XYZ file of N, CA and C in Angstrom:
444
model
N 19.352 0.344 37.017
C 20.022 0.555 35.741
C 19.429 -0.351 34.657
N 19.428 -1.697 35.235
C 18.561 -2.485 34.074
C 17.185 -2.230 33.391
N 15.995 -1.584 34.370
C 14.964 -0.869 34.147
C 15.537 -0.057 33.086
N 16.432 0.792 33.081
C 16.585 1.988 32.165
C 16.693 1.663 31.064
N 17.535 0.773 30.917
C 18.346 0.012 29.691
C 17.093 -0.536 28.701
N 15.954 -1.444 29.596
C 15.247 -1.466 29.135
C 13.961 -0.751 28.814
N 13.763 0.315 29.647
C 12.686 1.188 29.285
C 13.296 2.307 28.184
N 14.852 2.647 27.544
C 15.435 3.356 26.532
C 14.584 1.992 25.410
N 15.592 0.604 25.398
C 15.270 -0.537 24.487
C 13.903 -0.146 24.213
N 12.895 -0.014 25.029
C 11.376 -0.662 24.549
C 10.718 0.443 23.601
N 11.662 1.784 24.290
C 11.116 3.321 23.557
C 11.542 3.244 22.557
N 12.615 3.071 21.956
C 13.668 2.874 20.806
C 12.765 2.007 19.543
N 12.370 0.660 20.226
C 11.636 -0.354 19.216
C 9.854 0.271 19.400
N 9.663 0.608 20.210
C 7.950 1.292 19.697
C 7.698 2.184 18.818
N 8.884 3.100 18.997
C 9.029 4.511 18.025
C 9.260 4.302 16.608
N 10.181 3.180 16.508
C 10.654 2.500 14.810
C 9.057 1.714 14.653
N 8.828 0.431 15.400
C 7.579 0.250 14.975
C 6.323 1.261 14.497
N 6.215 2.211 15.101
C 5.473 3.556 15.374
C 5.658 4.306 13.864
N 6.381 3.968 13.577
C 7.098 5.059 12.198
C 6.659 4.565 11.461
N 7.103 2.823 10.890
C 6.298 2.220 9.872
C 5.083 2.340 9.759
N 3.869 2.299 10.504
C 2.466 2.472 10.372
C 2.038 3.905 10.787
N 3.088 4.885 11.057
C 2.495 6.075 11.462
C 1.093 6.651 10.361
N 1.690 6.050 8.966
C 0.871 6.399 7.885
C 0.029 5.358 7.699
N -0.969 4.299 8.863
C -1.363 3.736 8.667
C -2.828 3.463 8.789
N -3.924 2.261 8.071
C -5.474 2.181 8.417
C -5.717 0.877 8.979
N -6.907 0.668 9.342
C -7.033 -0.515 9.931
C -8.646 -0.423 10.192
N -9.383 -1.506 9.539
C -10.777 -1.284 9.488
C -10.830 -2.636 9.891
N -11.779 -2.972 10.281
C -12.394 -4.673 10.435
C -10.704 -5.190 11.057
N -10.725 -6.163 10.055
C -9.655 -7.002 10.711
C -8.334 -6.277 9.554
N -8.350 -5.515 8.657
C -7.570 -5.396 7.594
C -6.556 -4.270 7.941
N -5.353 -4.241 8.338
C -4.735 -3.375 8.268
C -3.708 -2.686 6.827
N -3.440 -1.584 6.713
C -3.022 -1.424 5.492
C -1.687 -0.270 6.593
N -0.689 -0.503 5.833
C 0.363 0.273 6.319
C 0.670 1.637 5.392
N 1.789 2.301 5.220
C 2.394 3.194 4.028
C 2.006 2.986 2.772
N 1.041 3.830 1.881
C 0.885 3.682 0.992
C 1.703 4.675 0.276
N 2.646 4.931 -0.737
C 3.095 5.054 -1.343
C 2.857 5.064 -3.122
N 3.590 5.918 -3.759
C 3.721 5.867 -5.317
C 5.179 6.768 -5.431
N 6.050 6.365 -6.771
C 6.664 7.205 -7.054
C 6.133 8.189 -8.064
N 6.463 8.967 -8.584
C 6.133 9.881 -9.456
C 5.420 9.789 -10.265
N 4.103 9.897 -11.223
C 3.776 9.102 -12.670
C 4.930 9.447 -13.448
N 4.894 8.167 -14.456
C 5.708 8.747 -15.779
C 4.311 8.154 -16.859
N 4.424 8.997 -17.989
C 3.712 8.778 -19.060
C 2.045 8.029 -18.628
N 1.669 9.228 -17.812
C -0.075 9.162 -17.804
C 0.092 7.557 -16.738
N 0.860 7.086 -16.258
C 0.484 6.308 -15.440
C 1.573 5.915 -13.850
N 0.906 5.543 -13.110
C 1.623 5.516 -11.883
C 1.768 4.201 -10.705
N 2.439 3.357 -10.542
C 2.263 2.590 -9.883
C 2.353 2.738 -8.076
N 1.523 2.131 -7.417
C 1.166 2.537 -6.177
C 1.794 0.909 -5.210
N 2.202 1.228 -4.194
C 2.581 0.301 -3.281
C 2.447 0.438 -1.615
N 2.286 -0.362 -0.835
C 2.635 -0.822 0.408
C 2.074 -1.749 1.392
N 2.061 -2.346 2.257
C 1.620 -3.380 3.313
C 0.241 -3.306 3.178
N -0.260 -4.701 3.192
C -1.544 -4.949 3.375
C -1.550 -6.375 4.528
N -2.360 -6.243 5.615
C -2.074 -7.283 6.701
C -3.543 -7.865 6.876
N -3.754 -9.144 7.132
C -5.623 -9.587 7.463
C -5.216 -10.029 8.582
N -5.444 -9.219 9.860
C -5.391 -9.633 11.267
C -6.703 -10.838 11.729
N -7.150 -11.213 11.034
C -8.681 -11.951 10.846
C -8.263 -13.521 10.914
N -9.411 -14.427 11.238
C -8.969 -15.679 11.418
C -9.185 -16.261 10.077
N -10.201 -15.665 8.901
C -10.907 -15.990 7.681
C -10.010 -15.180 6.641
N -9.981 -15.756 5.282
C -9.358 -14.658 4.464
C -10.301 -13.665 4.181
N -9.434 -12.444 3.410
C -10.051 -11.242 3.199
C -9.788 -11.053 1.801
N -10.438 -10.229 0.442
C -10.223 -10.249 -0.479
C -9.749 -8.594 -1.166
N -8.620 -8.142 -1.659
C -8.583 -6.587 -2.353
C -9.398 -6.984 -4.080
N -10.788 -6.522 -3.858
C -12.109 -6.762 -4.810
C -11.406 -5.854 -5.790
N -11.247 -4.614 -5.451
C -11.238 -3.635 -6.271
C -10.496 -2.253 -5.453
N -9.959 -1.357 -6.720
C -9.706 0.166 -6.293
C -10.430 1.035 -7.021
N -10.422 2.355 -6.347
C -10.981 3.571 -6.449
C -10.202 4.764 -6.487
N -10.402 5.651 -8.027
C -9.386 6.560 -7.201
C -9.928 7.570 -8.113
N -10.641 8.638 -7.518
C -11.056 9.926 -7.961
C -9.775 10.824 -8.959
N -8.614 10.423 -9.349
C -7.797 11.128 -10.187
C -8.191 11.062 -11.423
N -8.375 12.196 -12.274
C -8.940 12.460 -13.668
C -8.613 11.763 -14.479
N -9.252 10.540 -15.274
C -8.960 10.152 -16.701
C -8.200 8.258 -16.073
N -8.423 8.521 -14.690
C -7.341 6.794 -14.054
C -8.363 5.844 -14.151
N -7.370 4.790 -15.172
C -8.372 3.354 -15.002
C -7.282 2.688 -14.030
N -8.018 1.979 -13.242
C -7.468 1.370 -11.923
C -6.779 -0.350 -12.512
N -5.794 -0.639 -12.585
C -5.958 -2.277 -12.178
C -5.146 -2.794 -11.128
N -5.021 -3.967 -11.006
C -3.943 -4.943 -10.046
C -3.396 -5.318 -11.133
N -1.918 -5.342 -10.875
C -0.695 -6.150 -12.004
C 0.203 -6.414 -11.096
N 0.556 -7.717 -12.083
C 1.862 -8.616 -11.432
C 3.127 -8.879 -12.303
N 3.915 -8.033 -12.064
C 5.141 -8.627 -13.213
C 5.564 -10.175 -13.010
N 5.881 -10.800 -13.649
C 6.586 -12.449 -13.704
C 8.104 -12.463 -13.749
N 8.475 -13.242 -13.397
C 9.714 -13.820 -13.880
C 10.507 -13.182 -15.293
N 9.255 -13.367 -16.236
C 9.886 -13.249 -17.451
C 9.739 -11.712 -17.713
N 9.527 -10.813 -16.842
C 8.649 -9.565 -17.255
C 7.656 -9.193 -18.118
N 6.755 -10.561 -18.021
C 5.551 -9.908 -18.275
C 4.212 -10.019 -17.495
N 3.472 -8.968 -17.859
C 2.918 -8.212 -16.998
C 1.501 -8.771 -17.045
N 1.006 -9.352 -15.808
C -0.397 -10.410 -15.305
C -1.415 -9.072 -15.074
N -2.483 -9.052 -15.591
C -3.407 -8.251 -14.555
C -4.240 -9.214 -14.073
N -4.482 -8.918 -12.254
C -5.139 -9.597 -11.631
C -6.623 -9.393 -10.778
N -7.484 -10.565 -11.119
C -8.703 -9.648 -10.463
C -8.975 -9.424 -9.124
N -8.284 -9.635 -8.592
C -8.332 -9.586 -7.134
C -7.183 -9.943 -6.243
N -6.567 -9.613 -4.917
C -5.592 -10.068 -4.332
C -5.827 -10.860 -2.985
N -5.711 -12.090 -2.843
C -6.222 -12.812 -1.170
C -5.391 -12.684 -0.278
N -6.133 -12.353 0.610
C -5.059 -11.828 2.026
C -5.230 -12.676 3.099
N -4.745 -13.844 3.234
C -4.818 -15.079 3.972
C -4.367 -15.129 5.233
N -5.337 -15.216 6.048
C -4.673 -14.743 7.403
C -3.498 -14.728 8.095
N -3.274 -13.423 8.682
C -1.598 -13.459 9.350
C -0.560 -13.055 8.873
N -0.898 -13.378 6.897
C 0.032 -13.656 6.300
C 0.285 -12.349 5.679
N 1.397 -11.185 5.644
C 1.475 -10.207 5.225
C 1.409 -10.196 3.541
N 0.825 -8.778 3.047
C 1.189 -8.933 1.675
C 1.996 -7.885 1.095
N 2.727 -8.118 0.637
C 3.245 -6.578 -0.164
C 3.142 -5.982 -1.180
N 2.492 -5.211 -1.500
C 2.137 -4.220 -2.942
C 3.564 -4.014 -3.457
N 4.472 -4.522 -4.106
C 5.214 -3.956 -4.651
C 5.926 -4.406 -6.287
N 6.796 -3.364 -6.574
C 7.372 -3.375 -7.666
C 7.537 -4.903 -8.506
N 8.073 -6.005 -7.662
C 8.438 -6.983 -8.082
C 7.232 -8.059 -7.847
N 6.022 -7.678 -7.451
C 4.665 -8.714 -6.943
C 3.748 -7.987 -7.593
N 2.968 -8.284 -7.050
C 1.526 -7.890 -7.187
C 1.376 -6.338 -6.752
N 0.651 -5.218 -7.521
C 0.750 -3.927 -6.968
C -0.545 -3.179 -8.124
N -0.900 -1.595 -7.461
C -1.730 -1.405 -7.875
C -1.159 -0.091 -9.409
N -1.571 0.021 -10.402
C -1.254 0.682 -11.152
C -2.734 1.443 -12.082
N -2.561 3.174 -11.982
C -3.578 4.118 -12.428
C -2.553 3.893 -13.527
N -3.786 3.897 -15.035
C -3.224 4.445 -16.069
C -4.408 5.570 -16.582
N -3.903 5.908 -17.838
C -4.667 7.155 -18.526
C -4.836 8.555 -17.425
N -3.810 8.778 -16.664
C -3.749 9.672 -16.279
C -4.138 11.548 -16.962
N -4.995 12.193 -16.589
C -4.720 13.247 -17.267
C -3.616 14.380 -16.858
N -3.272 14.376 -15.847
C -2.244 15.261 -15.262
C -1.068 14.643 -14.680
N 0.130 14.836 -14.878
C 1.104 14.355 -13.902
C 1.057 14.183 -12.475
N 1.619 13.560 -11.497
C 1.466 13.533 -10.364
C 3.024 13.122 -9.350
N 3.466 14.550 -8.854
C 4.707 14.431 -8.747
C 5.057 14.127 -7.310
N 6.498 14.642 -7.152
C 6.582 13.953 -5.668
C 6.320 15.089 -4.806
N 5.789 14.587 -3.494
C 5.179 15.469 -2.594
C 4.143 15.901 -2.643
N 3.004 15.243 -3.984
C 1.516 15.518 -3.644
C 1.320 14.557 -3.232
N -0.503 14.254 -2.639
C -0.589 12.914 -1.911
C -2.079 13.096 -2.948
N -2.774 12.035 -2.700
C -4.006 11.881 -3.246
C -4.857 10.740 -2.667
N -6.108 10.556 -2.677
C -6.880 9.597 -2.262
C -7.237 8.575 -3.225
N -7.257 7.206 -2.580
C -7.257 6.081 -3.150
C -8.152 5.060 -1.922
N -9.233 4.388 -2.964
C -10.227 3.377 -1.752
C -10.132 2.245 -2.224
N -9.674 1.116 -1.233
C -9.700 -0.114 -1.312
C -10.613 -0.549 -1.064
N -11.148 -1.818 -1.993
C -12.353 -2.549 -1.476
C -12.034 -3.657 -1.291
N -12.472 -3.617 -0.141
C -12.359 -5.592 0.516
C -13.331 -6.372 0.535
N -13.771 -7.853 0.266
C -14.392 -8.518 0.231
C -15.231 -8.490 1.358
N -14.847 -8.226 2.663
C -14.933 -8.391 3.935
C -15.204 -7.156 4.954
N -13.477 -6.650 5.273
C -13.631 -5.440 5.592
C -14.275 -3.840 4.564
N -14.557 -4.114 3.816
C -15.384 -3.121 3.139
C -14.480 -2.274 2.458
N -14.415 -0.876 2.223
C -14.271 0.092 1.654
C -13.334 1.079 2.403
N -11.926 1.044 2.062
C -11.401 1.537 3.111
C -10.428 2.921 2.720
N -10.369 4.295 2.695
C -10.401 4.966 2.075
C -8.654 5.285 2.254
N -7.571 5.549 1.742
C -6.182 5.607 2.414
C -5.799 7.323 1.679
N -4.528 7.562 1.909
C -4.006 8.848 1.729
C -2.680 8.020 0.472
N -2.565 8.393 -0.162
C -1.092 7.632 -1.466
C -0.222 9.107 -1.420
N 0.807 8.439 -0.964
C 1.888 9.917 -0.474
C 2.773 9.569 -1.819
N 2.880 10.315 -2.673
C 3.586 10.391 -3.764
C 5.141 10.737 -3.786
N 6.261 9.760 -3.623
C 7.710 10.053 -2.873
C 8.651 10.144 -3.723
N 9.964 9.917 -4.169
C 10.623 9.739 -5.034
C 11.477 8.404 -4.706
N 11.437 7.486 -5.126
C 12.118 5.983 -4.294
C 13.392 6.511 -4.141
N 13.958 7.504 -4.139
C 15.286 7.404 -3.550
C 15.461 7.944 -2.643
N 14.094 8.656 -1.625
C 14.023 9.122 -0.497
C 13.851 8.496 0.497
N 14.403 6.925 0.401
C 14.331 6.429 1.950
C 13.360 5.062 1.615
N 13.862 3.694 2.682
C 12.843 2.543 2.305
C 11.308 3.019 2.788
N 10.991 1.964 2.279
C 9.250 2.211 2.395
C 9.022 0.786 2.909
């Protein structure tokens, strides 16, 4: 019975683990989890999710790429005070998880030429200092469909 208990337990926590990165990459030492965006509003769109350096050395996010018509790419960081840092790069210090999001550091297309709503996905390439060029899927959601 105890076997069971624990072979239900271990299925239960692999499958939830399993879910979070189902949408996930992992090149060199760099793993990247759920990438995400909500909807654009007004020609621009902010993009989010897990970035991990399984590596003993840091790793660097150099730059993005993103084949959508008319998108200039940057890194921005809102502050405290709400205002808004652009940054040239993000360090991913070993071990140490990072999170792309709303309230940190995250990636934002502006000059969009077309809207981009929920339930399209689109391609987006990270460049790493290290692990290189790593190409992901950005699933376009509506944030009120569930954590990310």
């Amino acid at each position: 019975m105890r076997a069971l208990v624990f072979a239900v337990v271990f299925g239960v926590l692999a499958f939830a683990h399993a879910g979070v990165w189902a949408h996930g990459y992992k090149q060199h030492d760099v793993s990247i989890g759920h990438i995400w965006a909500p909807p654009s509003e007004g020609g621009a769109i902010s993009i989010y999710g897990p970035l991990l350096n399984n590596g003993a050395a840091e790793d660097r996010l150099v730059s993005v790429e993103s084949s959508l018509p008319g998108a200039v790419v940057s890194l921005e960081a809102e502050g405290d005070d709400g205002a808004v840092a652009v940054q040239g790069d993000i360090a991913l210090a070993p071990g140490v998880p990072v999170s792309l999001a709303a309230w940190g550091v995250h990636i934002v297309l502006r000059g969009l030429e077309q809207p981009v709503k929920a339930g399209e996905n689109f391609p987006l390439t990270l460049v790493f200092e290290k692990a290189g060029a790593i190409t992901v899927e950005v699933v376009v959601e509506d944030e009120a469909s569930g954590p990310h």
